[in-house]
Coordinates of C-alpha atoms and ligand atoms in Angstrom, one line a residue:
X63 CA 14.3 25.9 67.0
X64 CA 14.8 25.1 63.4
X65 CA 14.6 21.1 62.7
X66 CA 17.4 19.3 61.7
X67 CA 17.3 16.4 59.8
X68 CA 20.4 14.1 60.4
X69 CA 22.2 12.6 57.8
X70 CA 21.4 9.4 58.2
X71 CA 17.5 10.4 58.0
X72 CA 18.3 12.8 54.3
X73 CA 19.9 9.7 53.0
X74 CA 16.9 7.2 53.6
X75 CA 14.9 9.6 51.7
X76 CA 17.0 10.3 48.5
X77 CA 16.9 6.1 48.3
X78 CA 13.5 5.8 48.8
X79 CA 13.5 8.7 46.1
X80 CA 15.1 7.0 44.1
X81 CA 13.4 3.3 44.3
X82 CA 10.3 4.9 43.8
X83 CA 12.0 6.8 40.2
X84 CA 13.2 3.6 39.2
X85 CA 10.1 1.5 39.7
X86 CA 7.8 4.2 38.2
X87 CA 10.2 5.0 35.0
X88 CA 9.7 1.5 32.7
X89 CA 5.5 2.4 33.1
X90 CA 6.3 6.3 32.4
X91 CA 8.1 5.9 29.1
X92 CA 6.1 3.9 26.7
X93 CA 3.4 6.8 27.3
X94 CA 5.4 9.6 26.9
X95 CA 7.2 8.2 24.4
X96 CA 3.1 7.7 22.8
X97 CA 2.6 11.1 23.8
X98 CA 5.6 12.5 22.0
X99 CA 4.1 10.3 18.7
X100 CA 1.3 12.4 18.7
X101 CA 2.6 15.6 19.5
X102 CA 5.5 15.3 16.4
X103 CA 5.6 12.9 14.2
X104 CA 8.6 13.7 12.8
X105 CA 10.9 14.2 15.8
X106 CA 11.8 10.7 17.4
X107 CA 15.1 9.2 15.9
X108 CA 13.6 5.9 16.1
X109 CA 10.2 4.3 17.7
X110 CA 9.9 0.2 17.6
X111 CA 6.2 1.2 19.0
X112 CA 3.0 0.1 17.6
X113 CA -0.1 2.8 17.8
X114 CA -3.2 1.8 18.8
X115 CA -5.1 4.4 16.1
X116 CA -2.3 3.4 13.8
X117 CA -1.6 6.9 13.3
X118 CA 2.0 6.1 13.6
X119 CA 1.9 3.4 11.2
X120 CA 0.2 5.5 8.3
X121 CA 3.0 8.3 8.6
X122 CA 5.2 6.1 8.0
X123 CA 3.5 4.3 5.4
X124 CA 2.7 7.8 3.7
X125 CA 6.3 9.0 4.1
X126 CA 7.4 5.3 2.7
X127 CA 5.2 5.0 -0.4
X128 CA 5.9 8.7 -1.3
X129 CA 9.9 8.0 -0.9
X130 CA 9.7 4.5 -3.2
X131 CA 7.0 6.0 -5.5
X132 CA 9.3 9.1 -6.3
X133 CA 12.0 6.2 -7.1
X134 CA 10.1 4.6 -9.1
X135 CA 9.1 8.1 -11.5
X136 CA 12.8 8.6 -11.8
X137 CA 12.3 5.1 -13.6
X138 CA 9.8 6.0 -15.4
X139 CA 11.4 8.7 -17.3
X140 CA 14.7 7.0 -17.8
X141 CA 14.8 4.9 -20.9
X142 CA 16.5 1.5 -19.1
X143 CA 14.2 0.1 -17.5
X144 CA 16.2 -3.0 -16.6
X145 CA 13.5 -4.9 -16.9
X146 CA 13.4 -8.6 -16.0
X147 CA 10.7 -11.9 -17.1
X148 CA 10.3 -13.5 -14.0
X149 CA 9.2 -17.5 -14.2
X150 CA 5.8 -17.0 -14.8
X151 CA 6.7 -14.6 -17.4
X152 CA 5.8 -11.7 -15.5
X153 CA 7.7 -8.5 -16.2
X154 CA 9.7 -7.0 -12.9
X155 CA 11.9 -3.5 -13.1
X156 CA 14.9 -2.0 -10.9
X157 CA 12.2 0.2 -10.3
X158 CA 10.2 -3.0 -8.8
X159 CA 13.3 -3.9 -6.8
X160 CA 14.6 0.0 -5.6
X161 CA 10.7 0.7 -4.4
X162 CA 10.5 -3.3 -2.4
X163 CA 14.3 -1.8 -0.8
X164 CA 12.8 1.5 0.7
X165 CA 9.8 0.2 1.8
X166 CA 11.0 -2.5 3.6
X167 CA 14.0 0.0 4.8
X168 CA 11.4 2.0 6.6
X169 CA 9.0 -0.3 8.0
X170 CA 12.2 -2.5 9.4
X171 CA 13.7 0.7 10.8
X172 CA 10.1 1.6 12.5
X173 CA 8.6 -1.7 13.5
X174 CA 11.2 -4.4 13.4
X175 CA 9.3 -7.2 14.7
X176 CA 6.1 -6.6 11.7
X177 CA 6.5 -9.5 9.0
X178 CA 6.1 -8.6 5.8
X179 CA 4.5 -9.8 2.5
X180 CA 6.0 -8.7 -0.7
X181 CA 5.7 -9.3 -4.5
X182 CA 9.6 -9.5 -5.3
X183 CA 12.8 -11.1 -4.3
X184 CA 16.4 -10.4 -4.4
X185 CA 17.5 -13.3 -6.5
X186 CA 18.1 -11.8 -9.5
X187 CA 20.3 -8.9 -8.2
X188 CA 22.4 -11.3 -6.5
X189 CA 22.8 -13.5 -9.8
X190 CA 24.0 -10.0 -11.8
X191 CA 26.3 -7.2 -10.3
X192 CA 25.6 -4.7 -12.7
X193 CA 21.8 -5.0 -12.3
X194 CA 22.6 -5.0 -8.5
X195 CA 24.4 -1.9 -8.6
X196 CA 22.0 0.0 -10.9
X197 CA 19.2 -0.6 -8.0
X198 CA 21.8 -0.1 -5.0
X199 CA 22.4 3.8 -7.2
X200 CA 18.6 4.6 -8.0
X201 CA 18.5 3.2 -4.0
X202 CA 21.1 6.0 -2.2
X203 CA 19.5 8.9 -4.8
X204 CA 16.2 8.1 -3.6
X205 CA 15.7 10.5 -0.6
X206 CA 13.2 12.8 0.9
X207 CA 13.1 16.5 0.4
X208 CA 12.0 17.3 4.0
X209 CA 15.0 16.0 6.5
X210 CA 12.8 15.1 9.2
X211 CA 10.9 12.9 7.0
X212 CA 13.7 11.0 6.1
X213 CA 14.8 10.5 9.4
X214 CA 11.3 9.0 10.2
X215 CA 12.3 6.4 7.8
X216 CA 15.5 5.6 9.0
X217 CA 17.6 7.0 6.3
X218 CA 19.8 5.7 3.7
X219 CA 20.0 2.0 3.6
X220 CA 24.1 1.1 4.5
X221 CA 25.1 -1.3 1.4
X222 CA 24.1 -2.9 -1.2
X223 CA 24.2 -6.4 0.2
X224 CA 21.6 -4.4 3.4
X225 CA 19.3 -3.9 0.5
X226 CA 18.9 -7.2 -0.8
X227 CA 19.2 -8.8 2.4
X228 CA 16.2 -5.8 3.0
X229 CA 14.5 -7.2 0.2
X230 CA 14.3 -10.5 0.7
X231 CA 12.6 -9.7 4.1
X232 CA 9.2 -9.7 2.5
X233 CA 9.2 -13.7 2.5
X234 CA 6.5 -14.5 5.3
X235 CA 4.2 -16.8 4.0
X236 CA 1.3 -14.2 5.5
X237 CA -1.6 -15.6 7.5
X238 CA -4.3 -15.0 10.0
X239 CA -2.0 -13.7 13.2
X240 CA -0.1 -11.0 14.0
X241 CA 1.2 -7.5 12.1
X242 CA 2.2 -8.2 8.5
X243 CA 2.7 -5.6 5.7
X244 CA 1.7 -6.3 2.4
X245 CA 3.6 -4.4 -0.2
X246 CA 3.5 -4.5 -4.2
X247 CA 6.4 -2.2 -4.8
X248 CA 5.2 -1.8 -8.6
X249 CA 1.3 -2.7 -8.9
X250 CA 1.1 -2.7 -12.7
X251 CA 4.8 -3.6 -14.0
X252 CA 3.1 -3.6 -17.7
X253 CA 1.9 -0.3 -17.2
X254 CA 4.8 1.2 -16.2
X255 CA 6.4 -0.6 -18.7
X256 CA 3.7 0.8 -21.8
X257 CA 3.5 4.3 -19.9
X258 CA 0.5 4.3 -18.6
X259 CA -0.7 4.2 -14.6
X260 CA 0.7 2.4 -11.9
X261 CA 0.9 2.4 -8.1
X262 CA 3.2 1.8 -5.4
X263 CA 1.3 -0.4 -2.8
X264 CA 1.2 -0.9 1.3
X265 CA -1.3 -2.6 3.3
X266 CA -0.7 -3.2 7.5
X267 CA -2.7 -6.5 7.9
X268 CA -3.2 -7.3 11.9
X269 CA -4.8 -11.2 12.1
X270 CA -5.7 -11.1 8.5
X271 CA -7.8 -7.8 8.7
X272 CA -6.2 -5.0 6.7
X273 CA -6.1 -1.9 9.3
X274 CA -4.1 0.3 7.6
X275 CA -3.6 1.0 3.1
X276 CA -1.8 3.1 0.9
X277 CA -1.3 3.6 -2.7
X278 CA 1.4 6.0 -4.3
X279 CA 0.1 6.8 -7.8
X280 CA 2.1 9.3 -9.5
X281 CA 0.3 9.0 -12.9
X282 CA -3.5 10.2 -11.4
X283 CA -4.8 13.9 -11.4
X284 CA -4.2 15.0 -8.0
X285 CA -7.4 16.6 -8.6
X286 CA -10.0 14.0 -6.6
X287 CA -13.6 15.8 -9.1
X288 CA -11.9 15.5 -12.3
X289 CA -13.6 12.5 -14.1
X290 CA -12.2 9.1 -14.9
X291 CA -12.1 9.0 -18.5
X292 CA -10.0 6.7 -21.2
X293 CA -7.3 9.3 -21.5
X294 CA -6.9 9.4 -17.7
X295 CA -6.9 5.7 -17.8
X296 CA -4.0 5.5 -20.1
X297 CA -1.8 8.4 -19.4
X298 CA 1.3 8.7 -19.6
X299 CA 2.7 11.3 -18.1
X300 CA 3.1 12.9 -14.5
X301 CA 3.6 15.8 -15.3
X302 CA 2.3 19.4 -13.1
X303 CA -1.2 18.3 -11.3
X304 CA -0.4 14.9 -11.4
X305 CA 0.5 12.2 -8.6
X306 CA -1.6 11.3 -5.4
X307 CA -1.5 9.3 -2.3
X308 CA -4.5 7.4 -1.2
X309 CA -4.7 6.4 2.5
X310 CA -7.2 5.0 4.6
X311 CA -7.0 3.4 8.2
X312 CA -10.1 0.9 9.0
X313 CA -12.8 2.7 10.7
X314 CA -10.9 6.4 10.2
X315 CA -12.6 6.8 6.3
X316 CA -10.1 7.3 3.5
X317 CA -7.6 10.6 2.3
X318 CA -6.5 11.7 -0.9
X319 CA -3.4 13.8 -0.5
X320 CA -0.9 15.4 -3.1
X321 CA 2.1 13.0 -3.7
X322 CA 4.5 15.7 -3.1
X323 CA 8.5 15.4 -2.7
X324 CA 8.8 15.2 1.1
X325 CA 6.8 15.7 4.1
X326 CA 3.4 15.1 3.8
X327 CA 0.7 17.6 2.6
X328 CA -2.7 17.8 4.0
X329 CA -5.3 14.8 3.2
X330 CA -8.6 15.6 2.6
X331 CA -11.5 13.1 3.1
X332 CA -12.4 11.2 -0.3
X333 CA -15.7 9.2 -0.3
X334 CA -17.2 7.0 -3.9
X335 CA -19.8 8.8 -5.8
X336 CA -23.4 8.6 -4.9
X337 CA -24.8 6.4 -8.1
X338 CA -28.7 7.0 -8.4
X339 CA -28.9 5.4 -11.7
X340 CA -26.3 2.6 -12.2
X341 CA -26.8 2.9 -15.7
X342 CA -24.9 6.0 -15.9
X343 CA -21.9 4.1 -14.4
X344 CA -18.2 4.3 -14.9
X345 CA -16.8 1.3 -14.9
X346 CA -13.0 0.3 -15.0
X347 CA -10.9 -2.7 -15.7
X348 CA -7.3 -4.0 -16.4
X349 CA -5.9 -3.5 -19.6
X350 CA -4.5 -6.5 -19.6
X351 CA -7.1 -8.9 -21.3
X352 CA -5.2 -11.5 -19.6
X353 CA -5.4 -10.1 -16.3
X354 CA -9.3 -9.9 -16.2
X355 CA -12.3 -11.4 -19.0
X356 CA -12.9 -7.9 -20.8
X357 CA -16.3 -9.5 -22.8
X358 CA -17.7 -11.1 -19.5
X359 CA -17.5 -7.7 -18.1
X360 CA -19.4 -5.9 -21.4
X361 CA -22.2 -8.8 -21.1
X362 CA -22.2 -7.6 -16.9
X363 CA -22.3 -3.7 -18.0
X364 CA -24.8 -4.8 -20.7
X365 CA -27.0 -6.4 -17.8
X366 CA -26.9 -3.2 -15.7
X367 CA -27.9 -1.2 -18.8
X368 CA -24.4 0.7 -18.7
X369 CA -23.6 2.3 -21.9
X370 CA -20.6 3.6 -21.7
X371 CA -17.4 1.7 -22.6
X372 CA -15.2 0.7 -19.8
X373 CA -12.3 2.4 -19.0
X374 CA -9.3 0.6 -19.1
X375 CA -6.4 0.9 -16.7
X376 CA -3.5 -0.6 -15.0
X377 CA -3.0 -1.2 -10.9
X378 CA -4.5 -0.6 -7.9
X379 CA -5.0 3.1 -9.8
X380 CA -8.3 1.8 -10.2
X381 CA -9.5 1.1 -6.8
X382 CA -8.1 4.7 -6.0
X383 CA -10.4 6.2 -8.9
X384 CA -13.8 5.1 -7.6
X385 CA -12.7 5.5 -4.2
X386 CA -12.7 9.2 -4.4
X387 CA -16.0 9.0 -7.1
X388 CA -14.2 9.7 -10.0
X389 CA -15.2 6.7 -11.4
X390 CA -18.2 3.7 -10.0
X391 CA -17.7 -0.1 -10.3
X392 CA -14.2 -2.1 -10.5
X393 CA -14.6 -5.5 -12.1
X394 CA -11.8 -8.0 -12.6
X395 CA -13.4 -11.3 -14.1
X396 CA -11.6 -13.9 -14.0
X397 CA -9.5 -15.2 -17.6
X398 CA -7.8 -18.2 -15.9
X399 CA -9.3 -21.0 -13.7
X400 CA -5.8 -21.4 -12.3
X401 CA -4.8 -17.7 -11.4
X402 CA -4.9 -17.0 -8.1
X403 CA -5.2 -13.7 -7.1
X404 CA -2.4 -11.9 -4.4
X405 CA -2.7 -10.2 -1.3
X406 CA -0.3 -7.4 -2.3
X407 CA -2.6 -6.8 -5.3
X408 CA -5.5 -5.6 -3.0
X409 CA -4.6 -5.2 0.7
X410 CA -4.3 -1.4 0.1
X411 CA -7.3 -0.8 -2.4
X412 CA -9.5 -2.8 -0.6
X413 CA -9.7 -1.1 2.5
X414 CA -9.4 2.7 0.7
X415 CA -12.6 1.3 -1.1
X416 CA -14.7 0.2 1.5
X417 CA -13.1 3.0 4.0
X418 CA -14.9 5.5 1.4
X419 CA -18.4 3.8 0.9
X420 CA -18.0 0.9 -0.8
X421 CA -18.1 -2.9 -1.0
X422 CA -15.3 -5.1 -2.5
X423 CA -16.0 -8.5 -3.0
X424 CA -15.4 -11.8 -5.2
X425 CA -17.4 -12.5 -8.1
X426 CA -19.6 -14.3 -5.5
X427 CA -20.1 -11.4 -3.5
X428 CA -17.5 -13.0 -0.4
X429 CA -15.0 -10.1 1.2
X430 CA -11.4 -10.6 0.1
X431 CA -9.7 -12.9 2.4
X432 CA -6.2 -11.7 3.3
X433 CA -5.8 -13.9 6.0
X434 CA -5.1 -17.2 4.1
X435 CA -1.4 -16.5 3.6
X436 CA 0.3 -14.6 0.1
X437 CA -2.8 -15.3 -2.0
X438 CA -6.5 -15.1 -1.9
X439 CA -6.6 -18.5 -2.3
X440 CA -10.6 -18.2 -1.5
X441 CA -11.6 -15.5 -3.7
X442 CA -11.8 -15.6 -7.3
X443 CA -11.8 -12.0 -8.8
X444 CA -12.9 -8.9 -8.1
X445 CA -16.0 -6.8 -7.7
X446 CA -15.9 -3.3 -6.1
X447 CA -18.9 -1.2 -6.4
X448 CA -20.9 2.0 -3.9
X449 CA -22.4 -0.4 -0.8
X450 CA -25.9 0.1 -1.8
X451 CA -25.8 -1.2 -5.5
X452 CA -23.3 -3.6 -4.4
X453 CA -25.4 -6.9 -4.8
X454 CA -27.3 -5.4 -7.9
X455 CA -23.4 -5.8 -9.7
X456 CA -23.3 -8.9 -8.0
X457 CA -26.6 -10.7 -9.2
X458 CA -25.4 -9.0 -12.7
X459 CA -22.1 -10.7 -12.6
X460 CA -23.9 -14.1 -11.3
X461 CA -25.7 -14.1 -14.2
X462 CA -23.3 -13.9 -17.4
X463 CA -20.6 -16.5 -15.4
X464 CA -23.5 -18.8 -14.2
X465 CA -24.4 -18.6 -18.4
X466 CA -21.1 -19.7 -19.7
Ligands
LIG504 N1 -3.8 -14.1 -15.0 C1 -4.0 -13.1 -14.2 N2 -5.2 -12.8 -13.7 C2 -5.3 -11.7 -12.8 N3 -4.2 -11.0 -12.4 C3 -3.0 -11.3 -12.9 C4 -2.8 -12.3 -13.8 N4 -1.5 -12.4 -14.0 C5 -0.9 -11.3 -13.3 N5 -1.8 -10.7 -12.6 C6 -1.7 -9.6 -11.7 O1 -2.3 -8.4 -12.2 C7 -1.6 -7.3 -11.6 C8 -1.8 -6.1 -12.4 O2 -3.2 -5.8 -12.3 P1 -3.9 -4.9 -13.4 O3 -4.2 -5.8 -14.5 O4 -5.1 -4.5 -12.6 O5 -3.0 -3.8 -13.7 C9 -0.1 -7.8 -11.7 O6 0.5 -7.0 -10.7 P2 2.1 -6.6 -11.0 O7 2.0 -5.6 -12.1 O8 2.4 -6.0 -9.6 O9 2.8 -7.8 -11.3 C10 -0.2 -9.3 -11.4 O10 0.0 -9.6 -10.0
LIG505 MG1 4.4 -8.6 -10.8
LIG506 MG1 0.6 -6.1 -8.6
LIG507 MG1 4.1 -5.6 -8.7

């Protein structure tokens, strides 16, 4: 005889069914919704979610630096500039101000409760309507080829009060806890300015240790073999077989990748030259004289018995160029007693450095500290160089500053 269950009995069961669904569901999601991160990056709407490989993190990094470095080339060829002095005489462009809006549009949209560190401010827009609304139009033109992509950033930013209320987001004061992105919307404002090279910068700092770096730089051979050279150094052009996104993610090595116009292309592993005779170095430095002593760094490159002249170029561009062993040695020497250097300046180059072989240090030879707020109030300049003839550069630059 068949069993029969009596109603009373089914109905227990669907509840207990149903208890058991509701108590599993808030463990079940976070990791599907992980799983689904993996599986496609592109298809979530939105994800507040933090990865613990930070793959999530350097999509959208990748995705925002391309978006805000494709602004800022649209600036590059236009003639107005809009170009701003800031109060310590500093140049700053809408293209500054459009590329600081995306950015932060994107990492807001993806992980809302990150602080974030960046070069510029909103005050200026908000003192003059017509500069405001120049941004606010490169802003809404500024979008992804690839629809999914854009969707992984949130899409178009609402107004143009959102975007300076967006921009003046990057106000932490930084420090040693917690998530905080680091981003120089224009590294290299004179460069951009003269027509030379330039980068878009992003750096993921978690308790003062930069995990995650990228540099948009529109103005370098995508090619990672062809040499660094004065010309590529000054360039000014992006033209076919230019523009290139470095990435790295601490402990994952560093990527070059083409900079594209929307979705990602493939990244393939960069790593710094292998430098048997440091003599036959490339070295590169700002253009600026004011930004970094170019005749304390000939005395250093005279000490190593380098030959070659340096070559001179703007932005993180630089810390790019040796990463993938186009060129050697980075030095920025110090011109001021005063200046002190800032995070956003380095976050990103730092880690694509050392995440393709090398050391980056102070003239001292101490690691960048990021963790002391918006500058590197510890460090004085630069020195990035291959890990094994790191402290040879060092003991080189030790001995021309500890002579003056
Ligand atoms: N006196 C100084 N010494 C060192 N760096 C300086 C400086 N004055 C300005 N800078 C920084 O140098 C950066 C450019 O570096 P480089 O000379 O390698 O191109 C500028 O970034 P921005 O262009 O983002 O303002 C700015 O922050
Ligand atoms: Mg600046
Ligand atoms: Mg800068
Ligand atoms: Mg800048």
């Amino acid at each position: 005889m068949p069993h029969v269950r009596p109603p009373f009995t089914t109905a227990l069961f669907a509840l207990s069914a149903l208890a058991l669904a509701a108590a599993l569901l808030p463990n079940l999601l976070p990791r599907l919704r992980l799983l689904s991160s993996h599986l496609s990056p592109f298809s979530r709407q939105q994800s507040t979610m933090a990865t613990t490989d930070y793959s999530h993190e350097l999509n959208v990094a990748l995705l925002a630096v391309q978006r805000a470095t494709l602004l800022t080339k649209s600036v590059f060829h236009s003639h107005a500039k809009g170009t701003l002095n800031k109060s310590d005489a500093s140049p700053v462009t809408i293209g500054d101000f459009g590329a600081q809006a995306l950015i932060i549009a994107a990492l807001q949209h993806n992980f809302p409760e990150d602080e974030i560190v960046a070069e510029e401010e909103a005050k200026d827009l908000r003192e003059n309507e017509t500069l405001k609304q120049t941004v606010w139009d490169l802003v809404q033109d500024a979008k992804l080829s690839d629809s999914s992509a854009e969707q992984v950033l949130g899409g178009p930013i609402k107004s143009a009060e959102s975007m300076l209320d967006l921009i003046d987001k990057g106000d932490s004061k930084g420090g040693n806890k917690g998530r905080i992105w680091a981003i120089d919307p224009i590294d290299g404002t004179k460069g951009f300015l003269r027509g030379g090279q330039y980068a878009v910068c992003l750096g993921l700092m978690v308790d003062g240790d930069v995990k995650v770096g990228v540099l948009g730089c529109p103005n370098l051979p995508v090619s990672d073999s062809e040499p660094l050279t004065e010309s590529v150094g000054a360039d000014a052009t992006d033209a076919e077989g230019k523009g290139v996104l470095f990435s790295a993610v601490q402990g994952q090595g560093a990527q070059s990748r083409p900079l594209a116009k929307g979705g990602l292309e493939t990244g393939s592993k960069i790593a710094m030259k292998p430098l048997s005779n440091i003599a036959e170095a490339t070295f590169c430095e700002s253009v600026e004289a004011g930004h970094s002593n170019q005749s304390d760094s000939v005395q250093i490159a005279n000490k190593l018995g380098i030959t070659k002249p340096s070559v001179r170029m703007d932005s993180q561009a630089k810390y790019g160029s040796i990463a993938r062993g186009a060129g050697d040695l980075y030095l920025r020497l110090p011109v001021r007693k005063d200046y002190v250097e800032k995070i956003w300046d380095h976050a990103a180059g730092d880690l694509i450095v050392r995440e393709a072989g090398g050391q980056v240090t102070d003239v001292e030879g101490k690691r960048l500290d990021f963790s002391y707020g918006r500058t590197l109030k510890e460090n004085k300049g630069v020195i990035a160089a291959p890990k094994d003839v790191h402290s040879k550069v060092i003991d080189a630059v030790q001995a021309v500053l500890s002579s003056k």
